[in-house]
Coordinates of C-alpha atoms in Angstrom, one line a residue:
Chain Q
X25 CA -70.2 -12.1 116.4
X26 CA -67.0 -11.0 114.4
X27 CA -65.0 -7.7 115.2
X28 CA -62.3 -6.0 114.7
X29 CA -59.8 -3.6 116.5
X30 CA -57.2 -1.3 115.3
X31 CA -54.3 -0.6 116.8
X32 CA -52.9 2.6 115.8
X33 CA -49.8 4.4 116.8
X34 CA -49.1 7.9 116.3
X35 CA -46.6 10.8 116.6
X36 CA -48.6 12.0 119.3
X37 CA -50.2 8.8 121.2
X38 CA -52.3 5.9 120.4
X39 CA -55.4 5.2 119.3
X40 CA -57.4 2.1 119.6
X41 CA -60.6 1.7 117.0
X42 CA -63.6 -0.6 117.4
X43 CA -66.0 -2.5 114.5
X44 CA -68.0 -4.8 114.3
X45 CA -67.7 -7.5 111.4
X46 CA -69.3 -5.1 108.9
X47 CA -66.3 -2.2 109.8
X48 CA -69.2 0.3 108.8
X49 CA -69.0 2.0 112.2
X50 CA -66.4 2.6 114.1
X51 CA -65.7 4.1 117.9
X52 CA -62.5 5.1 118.5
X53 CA -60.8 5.2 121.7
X54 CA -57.8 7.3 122.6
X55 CA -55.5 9.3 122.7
X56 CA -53.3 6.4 125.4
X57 CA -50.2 8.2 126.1
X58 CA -51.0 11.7 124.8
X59 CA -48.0 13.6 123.7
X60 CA -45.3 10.3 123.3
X61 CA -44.5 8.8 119.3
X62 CA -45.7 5.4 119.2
X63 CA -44.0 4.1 116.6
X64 CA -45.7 0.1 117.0
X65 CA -48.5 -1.6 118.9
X66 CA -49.2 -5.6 118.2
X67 CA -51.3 -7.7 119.7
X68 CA -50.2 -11.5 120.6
X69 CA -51.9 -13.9 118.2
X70 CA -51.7 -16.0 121.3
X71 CA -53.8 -14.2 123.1
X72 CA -55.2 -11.1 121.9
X73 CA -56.2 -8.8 124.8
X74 CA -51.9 -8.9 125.0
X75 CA -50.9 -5.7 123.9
X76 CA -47.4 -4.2 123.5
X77 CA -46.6 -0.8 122.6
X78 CA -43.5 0.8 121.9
X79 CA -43.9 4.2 123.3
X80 CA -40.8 6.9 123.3
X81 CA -40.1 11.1 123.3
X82 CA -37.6 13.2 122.5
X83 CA -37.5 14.2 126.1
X84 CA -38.0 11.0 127.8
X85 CA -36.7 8.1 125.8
X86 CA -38.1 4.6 125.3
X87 CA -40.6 2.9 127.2
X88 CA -42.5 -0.9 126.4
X89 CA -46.3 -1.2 127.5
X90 CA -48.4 -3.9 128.3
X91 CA -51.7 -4.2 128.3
X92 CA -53.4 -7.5 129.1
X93 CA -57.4 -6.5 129.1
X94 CA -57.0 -5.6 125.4
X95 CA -55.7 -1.8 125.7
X96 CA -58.1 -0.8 128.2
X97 CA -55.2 -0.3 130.7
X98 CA -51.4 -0.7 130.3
X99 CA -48.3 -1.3 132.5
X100 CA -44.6 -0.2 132.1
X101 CA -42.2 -3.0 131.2
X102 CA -38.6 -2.8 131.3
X103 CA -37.1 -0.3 129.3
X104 CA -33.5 -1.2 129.2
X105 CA -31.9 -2.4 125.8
X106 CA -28.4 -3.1 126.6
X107 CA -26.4 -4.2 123.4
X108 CA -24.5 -7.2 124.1
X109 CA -20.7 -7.1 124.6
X110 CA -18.9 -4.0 123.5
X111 CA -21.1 -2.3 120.7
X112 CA -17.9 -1.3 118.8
X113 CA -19.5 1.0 115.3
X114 CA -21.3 0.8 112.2
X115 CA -20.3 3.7 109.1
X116 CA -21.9 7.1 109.9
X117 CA -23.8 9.1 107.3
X118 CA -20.4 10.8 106.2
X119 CA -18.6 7.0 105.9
X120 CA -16.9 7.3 108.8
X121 CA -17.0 4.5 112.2
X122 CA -19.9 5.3 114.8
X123 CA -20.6 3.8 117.8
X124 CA -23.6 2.2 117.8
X125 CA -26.3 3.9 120.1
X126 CA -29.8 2.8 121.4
X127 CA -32.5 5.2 120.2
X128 CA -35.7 3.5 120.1
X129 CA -37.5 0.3 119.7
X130 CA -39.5 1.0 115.9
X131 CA -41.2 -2.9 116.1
X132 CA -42.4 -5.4 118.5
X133 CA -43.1 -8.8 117.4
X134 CA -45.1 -10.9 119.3
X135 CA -44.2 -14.6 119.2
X136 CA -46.4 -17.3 116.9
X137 CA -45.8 -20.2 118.7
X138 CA -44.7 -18.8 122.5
X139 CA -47.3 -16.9 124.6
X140 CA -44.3 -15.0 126.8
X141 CA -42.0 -14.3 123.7
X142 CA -41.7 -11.2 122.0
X143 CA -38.8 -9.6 119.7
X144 CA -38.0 -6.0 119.7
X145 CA -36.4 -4.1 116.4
X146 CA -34.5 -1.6 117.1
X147 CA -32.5 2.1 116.3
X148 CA -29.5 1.4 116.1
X149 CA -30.3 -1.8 114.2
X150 CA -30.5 -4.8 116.5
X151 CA -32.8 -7.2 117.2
X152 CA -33.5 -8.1 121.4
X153 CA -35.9 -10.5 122.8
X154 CA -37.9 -11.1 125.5
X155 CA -38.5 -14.8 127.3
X156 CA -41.4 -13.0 130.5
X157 CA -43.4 -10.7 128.2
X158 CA -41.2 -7.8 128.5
X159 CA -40.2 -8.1 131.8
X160 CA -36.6 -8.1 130.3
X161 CA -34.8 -8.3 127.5
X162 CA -31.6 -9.8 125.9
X163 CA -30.2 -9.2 122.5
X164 CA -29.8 -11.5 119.7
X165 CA -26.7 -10.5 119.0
X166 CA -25.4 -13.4 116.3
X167 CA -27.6 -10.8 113.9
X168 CA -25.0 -7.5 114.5
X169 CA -21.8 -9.4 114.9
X170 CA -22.4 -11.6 112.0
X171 CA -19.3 -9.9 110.3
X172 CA -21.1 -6.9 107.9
X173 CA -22.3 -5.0 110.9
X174 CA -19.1 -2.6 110.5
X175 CA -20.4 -1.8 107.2
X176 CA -24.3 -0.9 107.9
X177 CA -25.0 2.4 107.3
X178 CA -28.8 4.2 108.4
X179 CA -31.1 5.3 106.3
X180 CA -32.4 8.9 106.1
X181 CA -34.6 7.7 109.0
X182 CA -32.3 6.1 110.7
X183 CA -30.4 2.8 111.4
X184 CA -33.1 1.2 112.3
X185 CA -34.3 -2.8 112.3
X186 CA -38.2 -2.7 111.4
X187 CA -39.5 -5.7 110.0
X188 CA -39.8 -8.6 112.4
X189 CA -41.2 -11.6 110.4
X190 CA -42.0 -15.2 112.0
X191 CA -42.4 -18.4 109.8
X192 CA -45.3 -20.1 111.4
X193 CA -44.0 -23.3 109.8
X194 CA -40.8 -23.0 111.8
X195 CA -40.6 -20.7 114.1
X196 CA -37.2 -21.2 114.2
X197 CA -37.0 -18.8 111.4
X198 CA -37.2 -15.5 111.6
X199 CA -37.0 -12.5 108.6
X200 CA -35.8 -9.1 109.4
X201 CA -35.3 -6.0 107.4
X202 CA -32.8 -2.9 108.4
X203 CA -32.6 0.2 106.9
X204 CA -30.0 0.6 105.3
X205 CA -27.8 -2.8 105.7
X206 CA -31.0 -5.1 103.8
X207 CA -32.7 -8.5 104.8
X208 CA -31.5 -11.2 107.2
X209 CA -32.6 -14.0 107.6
X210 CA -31.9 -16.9 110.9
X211 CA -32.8 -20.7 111.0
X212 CA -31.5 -21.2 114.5
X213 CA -34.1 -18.8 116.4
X214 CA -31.6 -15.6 116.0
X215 CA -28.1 -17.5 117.2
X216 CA -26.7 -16.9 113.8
X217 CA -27.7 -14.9 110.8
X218 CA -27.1 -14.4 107.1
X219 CA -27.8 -11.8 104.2
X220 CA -30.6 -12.6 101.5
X221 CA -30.1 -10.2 99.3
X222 CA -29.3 -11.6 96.0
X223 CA -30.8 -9.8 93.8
X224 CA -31.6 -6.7 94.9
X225 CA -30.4 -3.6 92.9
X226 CA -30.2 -0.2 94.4
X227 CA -28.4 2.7 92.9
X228 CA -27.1 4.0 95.7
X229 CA -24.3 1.5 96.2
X230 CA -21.5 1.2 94.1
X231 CA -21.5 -2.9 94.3
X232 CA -25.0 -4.0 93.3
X233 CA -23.5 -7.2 94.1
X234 CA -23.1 -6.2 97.5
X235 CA -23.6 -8.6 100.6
X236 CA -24.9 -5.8 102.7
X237 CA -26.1 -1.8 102.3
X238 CA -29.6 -2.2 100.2
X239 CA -32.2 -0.1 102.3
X240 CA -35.1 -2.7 102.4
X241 CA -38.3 -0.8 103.7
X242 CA -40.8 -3.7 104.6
X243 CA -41.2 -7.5 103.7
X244 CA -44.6 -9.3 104.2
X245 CA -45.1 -13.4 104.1
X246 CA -48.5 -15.2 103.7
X247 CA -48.3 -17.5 106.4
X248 CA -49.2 -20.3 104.1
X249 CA -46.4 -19.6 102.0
X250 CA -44.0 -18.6 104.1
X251 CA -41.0 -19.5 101.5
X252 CA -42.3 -16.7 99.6
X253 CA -41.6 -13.0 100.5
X254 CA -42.8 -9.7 99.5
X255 CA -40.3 -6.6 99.7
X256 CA -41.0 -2.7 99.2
X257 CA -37.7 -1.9 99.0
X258 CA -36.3 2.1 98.8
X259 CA -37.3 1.6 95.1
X260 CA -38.8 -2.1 93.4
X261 CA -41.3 -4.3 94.6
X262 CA -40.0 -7.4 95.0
X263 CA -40.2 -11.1 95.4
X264 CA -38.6 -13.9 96.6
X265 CA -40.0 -17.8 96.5
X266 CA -36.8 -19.5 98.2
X267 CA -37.2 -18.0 101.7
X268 CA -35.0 -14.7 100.6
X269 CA -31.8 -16.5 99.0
X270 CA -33.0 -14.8 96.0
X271 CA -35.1 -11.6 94.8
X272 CA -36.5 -10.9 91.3
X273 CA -38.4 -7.6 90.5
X274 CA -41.9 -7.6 90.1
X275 CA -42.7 -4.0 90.3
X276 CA -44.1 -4.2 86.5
X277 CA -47.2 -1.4 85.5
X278 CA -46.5 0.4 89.0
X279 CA -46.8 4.3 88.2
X280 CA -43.5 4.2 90.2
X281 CA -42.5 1.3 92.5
X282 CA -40.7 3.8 95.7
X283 CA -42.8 3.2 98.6
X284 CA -42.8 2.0 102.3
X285 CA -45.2 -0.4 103.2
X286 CA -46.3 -3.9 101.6
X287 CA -48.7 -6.8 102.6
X288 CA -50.3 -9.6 101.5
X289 CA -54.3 -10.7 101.3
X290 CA -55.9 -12.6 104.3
X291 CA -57.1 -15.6 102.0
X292 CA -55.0 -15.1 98.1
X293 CA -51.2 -15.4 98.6
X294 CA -50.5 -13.9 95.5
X295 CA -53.0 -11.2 96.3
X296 CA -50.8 -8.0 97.2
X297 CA -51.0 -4.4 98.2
X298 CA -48.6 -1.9 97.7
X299 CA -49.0 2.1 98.2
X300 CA -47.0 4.0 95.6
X301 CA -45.3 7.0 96.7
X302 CA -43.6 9.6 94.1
X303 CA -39.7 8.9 94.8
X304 CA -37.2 9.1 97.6
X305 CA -37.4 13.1 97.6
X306 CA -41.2 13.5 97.0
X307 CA -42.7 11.6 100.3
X308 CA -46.5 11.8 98.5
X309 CA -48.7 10.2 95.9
X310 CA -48.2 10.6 92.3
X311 CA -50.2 13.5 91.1
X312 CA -51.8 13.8 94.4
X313 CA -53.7 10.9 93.9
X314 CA -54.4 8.5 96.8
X315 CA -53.9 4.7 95.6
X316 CA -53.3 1.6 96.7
X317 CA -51.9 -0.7 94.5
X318 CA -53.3 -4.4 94.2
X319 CA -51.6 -7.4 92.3
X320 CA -53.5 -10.6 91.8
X321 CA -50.8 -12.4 90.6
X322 CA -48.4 -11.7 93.1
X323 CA -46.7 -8.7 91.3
X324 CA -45.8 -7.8 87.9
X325 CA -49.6 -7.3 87.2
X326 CA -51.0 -4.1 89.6
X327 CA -54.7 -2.2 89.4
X328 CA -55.3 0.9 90.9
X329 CA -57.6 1.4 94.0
X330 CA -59.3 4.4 94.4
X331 CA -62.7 4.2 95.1
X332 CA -63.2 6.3 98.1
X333 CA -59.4 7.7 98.3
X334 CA -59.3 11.2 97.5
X335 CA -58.0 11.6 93.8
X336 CA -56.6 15.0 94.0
X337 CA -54.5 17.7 96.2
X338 CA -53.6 14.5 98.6
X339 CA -50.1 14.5 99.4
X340 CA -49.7 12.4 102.1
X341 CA -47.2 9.5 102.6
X342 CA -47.7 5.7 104.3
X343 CA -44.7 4.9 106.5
X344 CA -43.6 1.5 106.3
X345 CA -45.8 0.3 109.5
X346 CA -49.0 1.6 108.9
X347 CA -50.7 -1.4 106.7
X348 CA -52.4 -4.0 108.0
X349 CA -54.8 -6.6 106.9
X350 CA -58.0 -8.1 109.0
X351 CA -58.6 -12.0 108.6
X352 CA -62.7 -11.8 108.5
X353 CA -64.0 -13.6 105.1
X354 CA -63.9 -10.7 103.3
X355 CA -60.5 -9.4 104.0
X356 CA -60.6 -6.4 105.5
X357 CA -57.0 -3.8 104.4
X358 CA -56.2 -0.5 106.4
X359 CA -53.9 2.3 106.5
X360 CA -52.7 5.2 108.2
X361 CA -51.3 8.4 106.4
X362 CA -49.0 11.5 107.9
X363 CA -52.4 12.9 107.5
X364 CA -54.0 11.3 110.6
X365 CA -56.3 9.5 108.5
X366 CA -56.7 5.9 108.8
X367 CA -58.5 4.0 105.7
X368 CA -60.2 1.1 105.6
X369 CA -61.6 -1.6 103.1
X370 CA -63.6 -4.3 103.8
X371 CA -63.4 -6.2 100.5
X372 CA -59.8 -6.7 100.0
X373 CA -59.3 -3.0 98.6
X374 CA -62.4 -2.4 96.1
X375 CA -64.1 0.2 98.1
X376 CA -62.3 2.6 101.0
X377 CA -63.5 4.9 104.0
X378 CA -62.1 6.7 106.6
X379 CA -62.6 5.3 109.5
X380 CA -60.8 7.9 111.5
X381 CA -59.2 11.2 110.1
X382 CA -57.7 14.5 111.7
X383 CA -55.2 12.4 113.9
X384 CA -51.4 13.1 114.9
X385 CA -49.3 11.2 111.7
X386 CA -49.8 7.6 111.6
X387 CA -46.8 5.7 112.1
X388 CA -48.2 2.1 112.7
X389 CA -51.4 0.2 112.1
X390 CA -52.3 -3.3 113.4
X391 CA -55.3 -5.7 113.3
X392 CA -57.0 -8.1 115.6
X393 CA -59.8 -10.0 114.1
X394 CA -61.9 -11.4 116.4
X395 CA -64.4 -14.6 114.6
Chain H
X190 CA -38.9 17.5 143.1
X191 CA -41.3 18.3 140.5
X192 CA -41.5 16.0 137.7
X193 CA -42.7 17.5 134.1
X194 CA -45.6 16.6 133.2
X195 CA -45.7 13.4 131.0
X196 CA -43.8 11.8 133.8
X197 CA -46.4 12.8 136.4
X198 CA -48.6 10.5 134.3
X199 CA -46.3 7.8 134.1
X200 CA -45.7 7.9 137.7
X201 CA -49.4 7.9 138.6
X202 CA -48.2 11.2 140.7
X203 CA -49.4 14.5 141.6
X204 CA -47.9 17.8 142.7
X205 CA -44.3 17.7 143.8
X206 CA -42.7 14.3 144.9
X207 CA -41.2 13.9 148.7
X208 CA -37.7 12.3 149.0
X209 CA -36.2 10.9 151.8
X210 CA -32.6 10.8 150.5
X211 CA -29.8 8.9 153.1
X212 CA -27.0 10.8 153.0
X213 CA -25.7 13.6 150.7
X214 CA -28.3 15.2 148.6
X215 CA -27.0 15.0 145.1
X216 CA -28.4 15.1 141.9
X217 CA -27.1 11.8 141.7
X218 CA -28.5 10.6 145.2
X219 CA -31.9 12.5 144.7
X220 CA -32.6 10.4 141.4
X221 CA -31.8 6.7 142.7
X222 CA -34.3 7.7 145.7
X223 CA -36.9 8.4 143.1
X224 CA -36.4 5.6 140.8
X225 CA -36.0 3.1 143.5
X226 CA -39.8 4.5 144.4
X227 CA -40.9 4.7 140.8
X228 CA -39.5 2.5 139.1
X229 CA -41.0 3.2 135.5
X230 CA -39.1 6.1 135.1
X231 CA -35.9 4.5 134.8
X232 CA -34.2 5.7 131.6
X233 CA -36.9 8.2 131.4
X234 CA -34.8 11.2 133.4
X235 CA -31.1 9.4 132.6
X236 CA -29.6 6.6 130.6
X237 CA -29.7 3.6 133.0
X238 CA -26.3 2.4 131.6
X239 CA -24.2 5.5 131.5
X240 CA -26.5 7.4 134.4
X241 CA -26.1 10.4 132.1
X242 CA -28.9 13.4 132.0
X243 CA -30.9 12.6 129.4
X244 CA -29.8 15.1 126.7
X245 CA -33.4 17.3 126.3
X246 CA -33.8 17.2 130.4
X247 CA -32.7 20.0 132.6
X248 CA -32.5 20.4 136.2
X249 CA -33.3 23.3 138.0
X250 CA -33.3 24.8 141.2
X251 CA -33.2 27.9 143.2
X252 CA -33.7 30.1 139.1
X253 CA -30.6 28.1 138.9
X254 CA -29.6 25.8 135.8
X255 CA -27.9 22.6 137.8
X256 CA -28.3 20.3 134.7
X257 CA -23.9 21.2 133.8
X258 CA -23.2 20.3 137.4
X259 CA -22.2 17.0 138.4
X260 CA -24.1 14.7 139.8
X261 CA -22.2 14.3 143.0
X262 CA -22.2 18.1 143.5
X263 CA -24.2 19.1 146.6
X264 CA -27.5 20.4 145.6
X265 CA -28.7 24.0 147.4
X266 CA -29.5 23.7 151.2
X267 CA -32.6 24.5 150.4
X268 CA -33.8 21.7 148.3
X269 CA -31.6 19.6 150.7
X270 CA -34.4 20.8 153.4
X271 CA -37.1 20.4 151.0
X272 CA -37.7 23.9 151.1
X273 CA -38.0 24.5 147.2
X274 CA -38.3 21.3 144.9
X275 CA -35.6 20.6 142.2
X276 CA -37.2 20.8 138.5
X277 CA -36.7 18.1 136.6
X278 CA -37.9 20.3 132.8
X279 CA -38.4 19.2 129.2
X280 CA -35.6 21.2 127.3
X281 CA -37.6 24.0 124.4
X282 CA -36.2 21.4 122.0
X283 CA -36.9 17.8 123.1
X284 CA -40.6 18.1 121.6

C-alpha cells in the first residue's frame, strides 16, 4: 500500500505528517524539538527511515539530527562546521570586508548515489560534507576560494548557501545556489567550482554582466533531465537547458515573477510550479490571493491554481524550502506558508487542502513516497 | 549546574547536573567536565573553536552575573563545594 510522509520544519520545531496513498487523511506527529527553528529535514533516497534535520536557536546554535527508524527517534550528530584554512571575508551589507562566520546549516542534502554521504549548505555560504552520516564534517572548500568569494555579499536573509542539487546521471555534479553571490556549479564532486550565471539580470547590480552577486532563491532539476534547470530567482523565473552555462527568462503571463520556491512535476519535466509572491518589499500574494502557479510547457505559459487556496485576505509568504513534490502516480505537490499551514494536492496542483494549519511558520517541506 | 531548559532535553537530564571537576573550578574547567559527559551540547553553551560564551548565554551564580568574567577566573567557593549550582540562562533576547 502507497504512503506518504511529510517532513516539515518550522520556526518552532518539527512536524512529521502521515497519508496514505489517497493523502485524504492525515495524522500528524510533532512538535520534535519544540522551541528550536528547523530550517531543513530530508530523508535519504537510499534509505528512507534516514532522517537529517538541521535544528538551531538563537540561544543555542546549530545542531544535526539523525533519525534512522523514520523520525520516530533522533540522535545528535556532530555539530562543528569548521571552515577550511583561514576564512579571510566576503563584502558586508555596507560594501565593506567581513569575516566570514558560521551561523547555521539552512540545507542538508542527502547523497543519490552514497548511503553515508550528505552535504550541508550553509550561513555564511559554504558548502561541507559528510563521508559517516554526520558523524563529521569537512568543507568543500574549492566552492569559497574559487576567486569571487571576496566579492559575495548576503541577502536580506543572509549569506546563506540553500539549494543543494545532485545530478543523478553524474553524481559527480552537483548545483548550488547562494544568496546573494548566484549559482555554481562542480563536475569534480565539489574540488572545484564555477559560476552559471549567464544570463541572469538583476537590477540590483550595476554589471548585469556580472560573474558573481545575482541572489538566486531556489533551482529545481527533473531527474530525467537533469541538463535542464529551473530558477526562482529574487525576481524571474528562469531556465536553463545546458546544465546552467546559460539562463533565459521564462517568467511570461506570471502576475509578477518575485518569489522563493520552485519545483518541477513527479512524471512531466516541463510541468512546473511556482508560487508568486507580490515583490521584494511585499512578502505576500498578490491581492491576497493564494496561488500556485503551474506551467505545462516548462515556463513562459503559467495557469493559476486556486481551487481550495483561500482567494482573499491571505497574506502569507512560501520561503524558498517549503515545496515539495510526492512521486505516487498522480503527483502529489505541498507547501508550507509563514501561516503554519501546510497545503497539499494530490493531482499535480488541480485541487488543494490543508492538511495541517495553525503551526509555527513553515520554513521547509519534504516528501517520502512510499510505493 | 543547572542547564536551561532546552538543553535539559538535549541532554536527556533532569534537575541540576553534578560535576566532578579536577582541579581549579573555572568557568572554563566546569564546562569541559560537562561536555566531556554530554557530549551533544558542544557548541550549544560556547563556540567549540573559539571556546567563547555563546553570545545569548549567561552565567550566573551566587545573584551574581559571571558571564563578563573570564573563564579561568575562580568561580565562588560555594559552587566550587557544590553548595549552589552555576546557571547556565537563555539571555531575554536569544528567543
Amino acid at each position: 500500500m502507497s504512503s506518504v510522509r511529510v517532513l516539515v520544519g518550522t520556526r518552532k520545531g518539527a512536524f512529521v505528517l502521515t497519508s496514505d496513498g489517497k493523502r485524504a487523511k492525515w495524522e500528524v506527529s510533532g512538535p520534535h524539538f519544540p522551541g528550536w527553528e528547523i530550517y531543513h529535514m530530508k530523508g535519504s533516497p537510499l534509505n528512507p527511515d534516514r532522517i537529517y534535520t538541521s535544528q538551531s536557536s538563537g540561544w543555542f546554535g546549530q545542531l544535526i539530527q539523525r533519525s534512522d527508524d523514520g523520525g520516530k527517534t533522533f540522535a545528535p550528530m556532530d555539530n562543528k562546521f569548521t571552515y577550511d584554512g583561514v576564512p579571510g571575508t566576503h563584502m558586508w551589507y555596507d560594501g565593506t570586508p567581513h569575516p566570514w562566520e558560521f551561523k547555521r546549516v539552512w540545507h542538508l542534502e542527502p547523497s543519490l548515489t552514497e548511503s553515508e554521504v550528505v552535504y550541508a549548505g550553509i550561513e555564511d555560504a559554504a558548502i561541507f560534507k559528510s563521508a559517516d552520516g554526520g558523524g563529521s564534517w569537512a568543507e568543500l572548500s574549492g566552492l569559497r576560494k574559487h576567486g569571487s568569494g571576496p566579492q559575495w555579499q548576503p541577502g536580506a536573509g543572509g549569506m546563506c548557501l540553500h539549494t543543494i542539487v545532485q545530478d543523478p546521471a553524474d553524481p559527480q555534479r552537483l548545483f548550488i545556489a547562494i544568496s546573494a553571490a548566484g549559482a555554481f556549479r562542480t563536475d569534480d564532486g565539489g574540488v572545484t567550482w564555477k559560476p552559471i550565471n549567464k544570463g541572469l539580470r538583476s537590477a540590483q547590480i550595476p554589471d548585469q554582466d556580472a560573474e558573481v552577486g545575482h541572489c538566486v532563491h531556489r533551482i529545481a532539476m527533473h531527474p530525467s533531465r537533469p541538463n535542464t534547470l529551473f530558477m526562482q530567482k529574487h525576481w524571474d523565473v528562469m531556465r536553463s537547458d545546458d546544465a546552467g552555462e546559460n539562463w533565459h527568462e521564462v517568467s511570461g503571463n506570471l502576475p509578477t515573477d518575485f518569489g522563493f520556491p520552485i519545483d518541477v512535476h513527479a512524471h512531466e519535466p516541463e510541468t512546473i510550479y511556482v508560487v508568486p509572491i507580490t515583490s521584494d518589499a511585499q512578502h505576500f500574494p498578490p491581492d491576497g490571493k493564494l496561488r500556485v502557479y503551474r506551467s505545462r510547457t516548462g515556463g513562459n505559459e503559467w495557469e493559476a491554481l486556486t481551487n481550495g487556496l483561500p482567494q482573499k485576505d491571505c497574506y502569507v509568504n512560501i520561503l524558498r524550502d517549503a515545496m515539495a513534490v510526492d512521486s505516487l502516480d498522480s503527483c502529489g505537490v505541498y507547501f508550507g506558508t509563514t501561516g503554519g499551514q501546510v497545503y497539499a494536492s494530490p493531482d499535480g496542483g488541480d485541487h488543494w487542502a490543508a492538511i495541517v494549519r495553525d503551526l509555527p511558520a513553515v520554513l521547509s517541506v519534504e516528501v517520502q513516497t512510499f510505493q | 549546574m543547572v542547564l536551561p531548559s532546552p538543553l535539559r532535553s538535549l541532554a536527556k537530564v533532569d534537575g541540576e547536573l553534578a560535576i566532578d571537576v579536577p582541579g581549579a573550578v573555572t568557568t572554563r574547567s566546569v564546562l569541559d567536565a560537562v561536555e566531556a559527559g554530554y557530549p551533544m551540547l558542544k557548541g550549544t553553551i560556547r563556540d567549540q573553536v573559539t571556546q567563547e560564551r555563546r553570545a545569548f548565554v549567561r552565567f550566573f551564580a551566587c545573584e551574581l552575573d559571571l558571564s563578563h568574567e573570564s573563564p579561568d577566573a575562580a568561580l565562588p567557593e560555594a559552587v566550587a563545594a557544590g553548595r549552589e549550582p552555576l546557571l547556565v540562562v537563555g539571555a531575554m533576547a536569544g528567543g
